[in-house]
Amino acid sequence: FLKPFNALFDWLYHSEYNPFYRSGTLAIGLLFVLLGTGFYLLFFYSVSQPYESITRIQEQAWLGRWIRALHRYATDATLIAVVFHILQLLAQGKTWGPRTLAWISGFILLGALFVSTVSGYVMVWDAHGQYVAIAGLKLIDVLPILGDEVGLAFSGKSSLPASFFFMNLFLHVAIPLLMVFGMWVHTARLARTVWFPTKPIFYGALIGLTALALLVPAPLIEKADLTQQTGRIPVDLWYGFWIPLQENFGPEAIF
């Protein structure tokens, strides 16, 4: 399956610069891009006015708008790199045995990436963020770990407390920082540990994502309103693929 892609990129770039061979290190490099752009956005985000603060970021034509877009697109690119990293290892037969720790920690890191990203969608608190939050609530409701108070908070009878958005902010910031430690565990038993991609691959990806961020701002739709149903909302299927499955087959289908 991957041979035609590898052959094409070997021919275009030489194997040393084939991004498919460097997908794991590229994912780590993009994680640091996410940390850097997120650190900037953190200065302008307010848990008491989540949507309004994102709107003000969007109005910063010289910095905020494209940095938010870079943060968003780098998130998608990270997942793409991780998927290719998994496929490459499967194709090369580098699965269990000595790499058991790498596989287990890798899937934990992938789950952490999903949780952090979903919390980021909710932090925006536009109609898409509301849609993701309610879908996540239905998913969590299957597990007997939270009481009815969470469901009542989403009833629309009152505004969500700032503590809800602080929780999302905490998850969105703390998880990527913990993932840096997770990367050390992930690579601890590898014979040749390389964290960062080669400069041409990393700079090429960064320049491409920055150009995309400058040309196409990250989406921001109308503000969330718990008193109304969201209707048809476009979903980022990279991280929201589970939402259509849940809607068609129920939350139990995810587990």
Coordinates of N, CA, C and O in Angstrom, one line a residue, residues 2 48 50 67 84 88 103 107 112 114 121 131 154 163 174 176 178 185 220 236 238 244 246 253:
L2 N 1.9 1.3 0.8 CA 2.8 2.5 0.9 C 3.9 2.5 -0.1 O 4.5 3.6 -0.3
S48 N -13.7 33.5 30.9 CA -15.0 34.1 31.2 C -15.7 34.6 29.9 O -16.9 34.8 29.9
P50 N -15.0 33.1 26.4 CA -14.2 32.3 25.4 C -14.5 32.7 24.0 O -13.5 32.9 23.2
I67 N -1.8 33.0 13.3 CA -1.2 32.1 14.3 C -2.3 31.1 14.8 O -2.0 29.9 15.0
F84 N 0.6 8.1 9.3 CA 1.7 7.6 8.4 C 2.8 6.9 9.2 O 3.3 5.9 8.7
Q88 N 3.7 3.1 8.5 CA 5.1 2.7 8.1 C 5.6 1.6 9.0 O 6.2 0.7 8.5
W103 N 4.8 0.9 21.2 CA 3.5 0.8 20.7 C 2.5 1.2 21.8 O 1.6 2.0 21.5
F107 N 0.1 4.7 21.4 CA -1.4 4.8 21.4 C -1.9 5.6 22.5 O -2.9 6.3 22.4
A112 N -4.1 11.0 24.0 CA -3.9 12.3 24.6 C -4.1 13.4 23.6 O -4.6 14.4 23.9
F114 N -5.9 13.4 20.9 CA -7.4 13.5 20.6 C -8.1 14.3 21.7 O -8.8 15.2 21.5
Y121 N -11.4 22.5 20.6 CA -12.6 22.8 19.9 C -13.6 23.4 20.8 O -14.3 24.4 20.5
Y131 N -21.4 21.7 19.6 CA -21.7 20.4 19.0 C -20.8 19.3 19.5 O -21.2 18.2 19.9
F154 N -25.6 21.6 30.8 CA -25.8 21.8 29.3 C -27.3 22.0 28.9 O -27.7 21.9 27.8
S163 N -15.6 27.8 35.2 CA -14.8 26.6 35.6 C -14.8 25.5 34.5 O -13.9 24.8 34.4
A174 N -2.2 21.2 29.6 CA -1.4 20.3 30.4 C -1.1 19.0 29.6 O 0.0 18.4 29.7
P176 N -0.6 18.4 26.3 CA 0.6 18.5 25.4 C 1.9 18.6 26.2 O 3.0 18.0 25.7
L178 N 2.5 17.2 29.1 CA 2.8 15.8 29.5 C 3.2 14.9 28.3 O 4.0 13.9 28.5
V185 N 9.3 8.5 27.0 CA 9.0 7.1 27.3 C 8.9 6.3 26.0 O 9.3 5.2 25.8
L220 N -14.4 30.1 12.1 CA -15.1 30.6 13.4 C -16.5 30.9 13.0 O -16.8 31.9 12.3
D236 N -14.8 18.5 11.8 CA -13.5 18.2 11.4 C -13.3 16.7 11.5 O -13.1 16.2 12.7
W238 N -11.0 14.7 10.9 CA -9.7 14.2 11.4 C -9.8 13.8 12.8 O -9.3 12.7 13.2
P244 N -20.1 11.2 13.8 CA -21.1 10.5 13.0 C -21.4 9.1 13.4 O -22.5 8.6 13.4
Q246 N -21.2 7.9 16.4 CA -22.0 8.0 17.6 C -23.5 8.3 17.3 O -24.4 7.8 17.9
A253 N -21.2 2.4 20.4 CA -20.5 1.9 19.3 C -19.0 2.4 19.3 O -18.1 1.7 18.8

